[in-house]
GROMACS .gro file of C-alpha atoms in nm:
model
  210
    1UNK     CA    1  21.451   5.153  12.158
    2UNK     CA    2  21.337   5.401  11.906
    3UNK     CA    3  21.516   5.421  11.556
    4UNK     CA    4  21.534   5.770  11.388
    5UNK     CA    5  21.478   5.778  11.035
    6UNK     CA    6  21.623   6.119  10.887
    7UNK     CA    7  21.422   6.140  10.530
    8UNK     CA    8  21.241   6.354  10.341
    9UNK     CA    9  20.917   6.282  10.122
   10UNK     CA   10  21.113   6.033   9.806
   11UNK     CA   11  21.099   5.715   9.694
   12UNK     CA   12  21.440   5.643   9.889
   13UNK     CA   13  21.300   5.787  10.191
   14UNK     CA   14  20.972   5.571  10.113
   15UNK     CA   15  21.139   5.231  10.103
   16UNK     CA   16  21.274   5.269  10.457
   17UNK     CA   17  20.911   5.383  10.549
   18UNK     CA   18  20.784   5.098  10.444
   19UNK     CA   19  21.063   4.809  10.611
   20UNK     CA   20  21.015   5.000  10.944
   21UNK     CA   21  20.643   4.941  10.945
   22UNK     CA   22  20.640   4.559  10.812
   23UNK     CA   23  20.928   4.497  11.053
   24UNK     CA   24  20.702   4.670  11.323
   25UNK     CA   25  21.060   4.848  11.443
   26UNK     CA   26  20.984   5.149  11.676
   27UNK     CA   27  21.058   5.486  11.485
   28UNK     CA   28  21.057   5.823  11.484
   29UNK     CA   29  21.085   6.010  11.161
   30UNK     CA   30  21.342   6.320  11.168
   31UNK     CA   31  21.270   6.537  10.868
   32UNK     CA   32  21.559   6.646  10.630
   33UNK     CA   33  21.438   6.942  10.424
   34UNK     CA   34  21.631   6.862  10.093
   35UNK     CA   35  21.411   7.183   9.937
   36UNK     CA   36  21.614   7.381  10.185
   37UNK     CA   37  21.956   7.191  10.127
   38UNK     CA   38  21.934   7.058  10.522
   39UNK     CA   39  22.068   6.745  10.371
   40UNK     CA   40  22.432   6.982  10.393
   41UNK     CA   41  22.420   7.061  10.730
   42UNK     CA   42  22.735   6.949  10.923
   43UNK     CA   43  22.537   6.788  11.216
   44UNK     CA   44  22.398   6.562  10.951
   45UNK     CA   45  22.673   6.512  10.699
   46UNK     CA   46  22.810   6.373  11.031
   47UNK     CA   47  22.614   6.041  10.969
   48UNK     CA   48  22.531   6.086  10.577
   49UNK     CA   49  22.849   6.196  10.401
   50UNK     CA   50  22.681   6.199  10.107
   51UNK     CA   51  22.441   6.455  10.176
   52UNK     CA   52  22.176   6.201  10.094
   53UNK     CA   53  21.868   6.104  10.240
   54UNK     CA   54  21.765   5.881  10.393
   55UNK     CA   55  21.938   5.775  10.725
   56UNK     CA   56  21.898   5.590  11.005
   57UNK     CA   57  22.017   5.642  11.387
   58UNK     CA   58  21.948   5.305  11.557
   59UNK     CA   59  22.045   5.316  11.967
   60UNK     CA   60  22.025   4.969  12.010
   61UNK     CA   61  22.291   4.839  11.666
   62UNK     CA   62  22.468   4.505  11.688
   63UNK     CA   63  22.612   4.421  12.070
   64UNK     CA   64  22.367   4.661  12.223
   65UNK     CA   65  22.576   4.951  12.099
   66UNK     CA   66  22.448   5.267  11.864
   67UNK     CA   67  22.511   5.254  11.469
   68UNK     CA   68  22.398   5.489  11.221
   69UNK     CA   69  22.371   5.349  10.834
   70UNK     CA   70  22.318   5.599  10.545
   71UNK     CA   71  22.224   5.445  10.178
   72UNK     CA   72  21.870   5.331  10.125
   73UNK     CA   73  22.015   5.014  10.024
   74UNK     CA   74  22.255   4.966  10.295
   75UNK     CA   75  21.982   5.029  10.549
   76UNK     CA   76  21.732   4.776  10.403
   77UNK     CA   77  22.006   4.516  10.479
   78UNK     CA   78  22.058   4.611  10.818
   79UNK     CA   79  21.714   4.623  10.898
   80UNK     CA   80  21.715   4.250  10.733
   81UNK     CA   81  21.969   4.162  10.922
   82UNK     CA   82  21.864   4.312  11.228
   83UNK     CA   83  21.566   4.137  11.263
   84UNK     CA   84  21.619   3.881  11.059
   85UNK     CA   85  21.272   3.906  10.827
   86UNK     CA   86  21.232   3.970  10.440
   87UNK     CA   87  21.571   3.827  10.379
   88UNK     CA   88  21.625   3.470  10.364
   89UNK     CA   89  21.874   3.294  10.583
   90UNK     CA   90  21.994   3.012  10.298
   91UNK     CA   91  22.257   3.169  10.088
   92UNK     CA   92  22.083   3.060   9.726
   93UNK     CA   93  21.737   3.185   9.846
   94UNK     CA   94  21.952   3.542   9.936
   95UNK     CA   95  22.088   3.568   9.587
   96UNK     CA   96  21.782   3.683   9.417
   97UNK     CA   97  21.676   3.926   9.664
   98UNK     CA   98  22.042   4.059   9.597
   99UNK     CA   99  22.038   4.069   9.279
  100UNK     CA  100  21.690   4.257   9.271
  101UNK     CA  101  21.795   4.475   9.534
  102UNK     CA  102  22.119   4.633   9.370
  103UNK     CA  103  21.892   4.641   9.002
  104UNK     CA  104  21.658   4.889   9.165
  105UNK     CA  105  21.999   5.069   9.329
  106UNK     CA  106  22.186   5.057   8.964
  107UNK     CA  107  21.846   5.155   8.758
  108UNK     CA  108  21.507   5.133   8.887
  109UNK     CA  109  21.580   5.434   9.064
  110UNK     CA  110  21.892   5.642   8.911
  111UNK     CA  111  21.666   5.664   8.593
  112UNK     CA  112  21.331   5.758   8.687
  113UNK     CA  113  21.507   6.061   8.886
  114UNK     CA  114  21.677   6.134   8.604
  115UNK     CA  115  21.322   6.177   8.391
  116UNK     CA  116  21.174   6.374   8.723
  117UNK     CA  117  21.496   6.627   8.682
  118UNK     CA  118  21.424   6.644   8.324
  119UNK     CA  119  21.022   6.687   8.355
  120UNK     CA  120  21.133   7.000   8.572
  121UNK     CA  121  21.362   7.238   8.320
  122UNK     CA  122  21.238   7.441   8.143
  123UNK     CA  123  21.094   7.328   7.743
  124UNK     CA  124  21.318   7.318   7.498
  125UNK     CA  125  21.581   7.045   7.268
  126UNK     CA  126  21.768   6.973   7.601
  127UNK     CA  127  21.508   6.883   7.824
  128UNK     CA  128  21.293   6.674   7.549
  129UNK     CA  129  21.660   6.509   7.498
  130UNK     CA  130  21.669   6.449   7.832
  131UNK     CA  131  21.358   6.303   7.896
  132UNK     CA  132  21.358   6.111   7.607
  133UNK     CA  133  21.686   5.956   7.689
  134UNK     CA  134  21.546   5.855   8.045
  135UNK     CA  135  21.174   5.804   7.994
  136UNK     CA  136  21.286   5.509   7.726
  137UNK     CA  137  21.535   5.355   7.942
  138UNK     CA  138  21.322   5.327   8.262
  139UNK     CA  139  21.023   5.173   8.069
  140UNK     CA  140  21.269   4.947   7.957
  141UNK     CA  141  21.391   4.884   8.334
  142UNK     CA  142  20.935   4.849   8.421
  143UNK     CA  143  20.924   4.586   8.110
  144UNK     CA  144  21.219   4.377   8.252
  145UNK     CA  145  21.024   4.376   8.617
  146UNK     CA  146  20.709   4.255   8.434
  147UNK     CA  147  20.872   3.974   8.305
  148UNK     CA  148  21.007   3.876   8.633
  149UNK     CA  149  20.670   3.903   8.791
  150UNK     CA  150  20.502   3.703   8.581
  151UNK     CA  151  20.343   3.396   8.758
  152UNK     CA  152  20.520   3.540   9.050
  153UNK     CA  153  20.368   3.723   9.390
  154UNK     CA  154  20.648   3.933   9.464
  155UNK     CA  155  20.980   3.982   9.321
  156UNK     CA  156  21.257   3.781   9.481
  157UNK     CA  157  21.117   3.520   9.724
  158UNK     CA  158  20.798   3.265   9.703
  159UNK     CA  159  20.514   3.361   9.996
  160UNK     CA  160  20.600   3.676  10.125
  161UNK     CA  161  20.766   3.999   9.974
  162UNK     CA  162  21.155   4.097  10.065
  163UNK     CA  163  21.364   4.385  10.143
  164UNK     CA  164  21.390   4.424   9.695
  165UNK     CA  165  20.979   4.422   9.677
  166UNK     CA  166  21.023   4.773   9.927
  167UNK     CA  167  21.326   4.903   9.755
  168UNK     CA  168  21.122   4.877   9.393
  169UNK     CA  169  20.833   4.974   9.532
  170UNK     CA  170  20.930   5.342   9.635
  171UNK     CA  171  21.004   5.420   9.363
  172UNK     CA  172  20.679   5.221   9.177
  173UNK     CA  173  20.525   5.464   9.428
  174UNK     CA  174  20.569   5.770   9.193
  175UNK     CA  175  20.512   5.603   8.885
  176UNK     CA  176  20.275   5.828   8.734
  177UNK     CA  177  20.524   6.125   8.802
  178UNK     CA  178  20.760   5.958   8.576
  179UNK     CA  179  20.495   5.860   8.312
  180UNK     CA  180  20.445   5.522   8.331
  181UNK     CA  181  20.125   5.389   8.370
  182UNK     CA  182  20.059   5.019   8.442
  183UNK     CA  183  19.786   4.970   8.171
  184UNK     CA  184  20.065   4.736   7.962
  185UNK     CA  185  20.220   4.604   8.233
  186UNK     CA  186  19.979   4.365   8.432
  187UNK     CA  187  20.213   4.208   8.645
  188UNK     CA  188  20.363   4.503   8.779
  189UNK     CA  189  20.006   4.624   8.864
  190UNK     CA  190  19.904   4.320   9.019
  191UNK     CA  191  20.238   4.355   9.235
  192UNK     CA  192  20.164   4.667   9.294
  193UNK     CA  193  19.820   4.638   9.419
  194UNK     CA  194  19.907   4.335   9.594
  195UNK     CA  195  20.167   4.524   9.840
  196UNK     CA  196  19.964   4.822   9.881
  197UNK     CA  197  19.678   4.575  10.023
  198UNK     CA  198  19.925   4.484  10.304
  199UNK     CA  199  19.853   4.733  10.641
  200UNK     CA  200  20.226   4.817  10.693
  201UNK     CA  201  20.311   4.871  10.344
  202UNK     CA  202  20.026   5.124  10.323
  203UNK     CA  203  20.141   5.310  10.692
  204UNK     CA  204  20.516   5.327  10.574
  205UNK     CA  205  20.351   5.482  10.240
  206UNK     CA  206  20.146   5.704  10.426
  207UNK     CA  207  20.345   5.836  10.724
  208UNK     CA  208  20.460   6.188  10.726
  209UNK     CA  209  20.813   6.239  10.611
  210UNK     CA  210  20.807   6.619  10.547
   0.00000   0.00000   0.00000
């Protein structure tokens, strides 16, 4: 049975993009118009209290019966769970894709928007605060990854990527809108490239959301 994914065109939206193709799940994509404040519309705030994109509508949830999940987070684990890929099984293998998981929810995400809100106002002492304030902490957040990737293929896990490699990588995905290039970070480019190279990771990247 077919999964709806209600999204719009964001790195959130992006990561669930991505899981659905390398879990080859069946999907349809529902667009949410956030431009056009959709996200607030009662028939969706139904499913998403938070008036947040993305999430999912899955007919065929746990015993057969339909679940929705809202939180990008929340839905990577239920996909995980659901078809038991890109999470490991043994609790200590889990823990890093955990802990990488909720440090792209907690940073490696909440910061970068924070330096696309700021890019947007108009010039003047607050935005430049603003941006500076956010631009510094999420090259920080890129330098920490770098470290973690080095001698490393993907983030988490040894041989294949996880459900944190998708999560970081939407929002790696707009990396040059928040002004960080790669050029000092070679193992976050090599990562980079690397999952790009992989067929589903490049469909959930490309598929229309908007």
């Amino acid at each position: 049975m077919t999964i709806e994914l209600h999204t719009w065109n964001t790195p959130n939206g992006r990561k669930i993009s991505v899981a659905l193709e390398e879990m080859g799940l069946p999907y349809t994509v529902v667009p949410v118009d956030i431009s056009n404040k959709k996200q607030f519309e009662p028939s969706f705030l139904e499913f998403s209290p938070n008036n947040r994109i993305p999430a999912i509508k899955d007919p065929d949830g746990p015993d057969g019966a339909p679940i929705t999940v809202f939180e990008s987070g929340a839905i990577l684990c239920y996909l995980a769970e659901k078809t038991g890929r890109f999470m490991p099984q043994d609790l200590r293998a889990r823990v890093p894709v955990m802990e990488w998981l909720m440090w792209q929810m907690g940073g490696l995400g909440p910061r970068p928007g924070q330096v696309h809100h700021f890019l947007m106002q108009p010039e003047g002492p607050a935005r430049d605060y603003g941006f500076e304030r956010y631009h510094t902490e999420t090259k920080r957040l890129y330098g920490v990854l770098d470290r973690r990737l080095a001698g490393r293929d993907f983030v988490a896990t040894a041989g294949d990527p996880s459900i944190a490699d998708f999560a970081i990588l939407g929002w790696a995905w707009r990396h040059e809108r928040h002004q960080v290039p790669f050029d000092d970070l070679p193992n976050v480019a090599a990562w980079y490239a690397r999952m790009l190279a992989r067929p589903a990771t490049a469909r959930g990247l490309e598929v229309a959301l908007s």
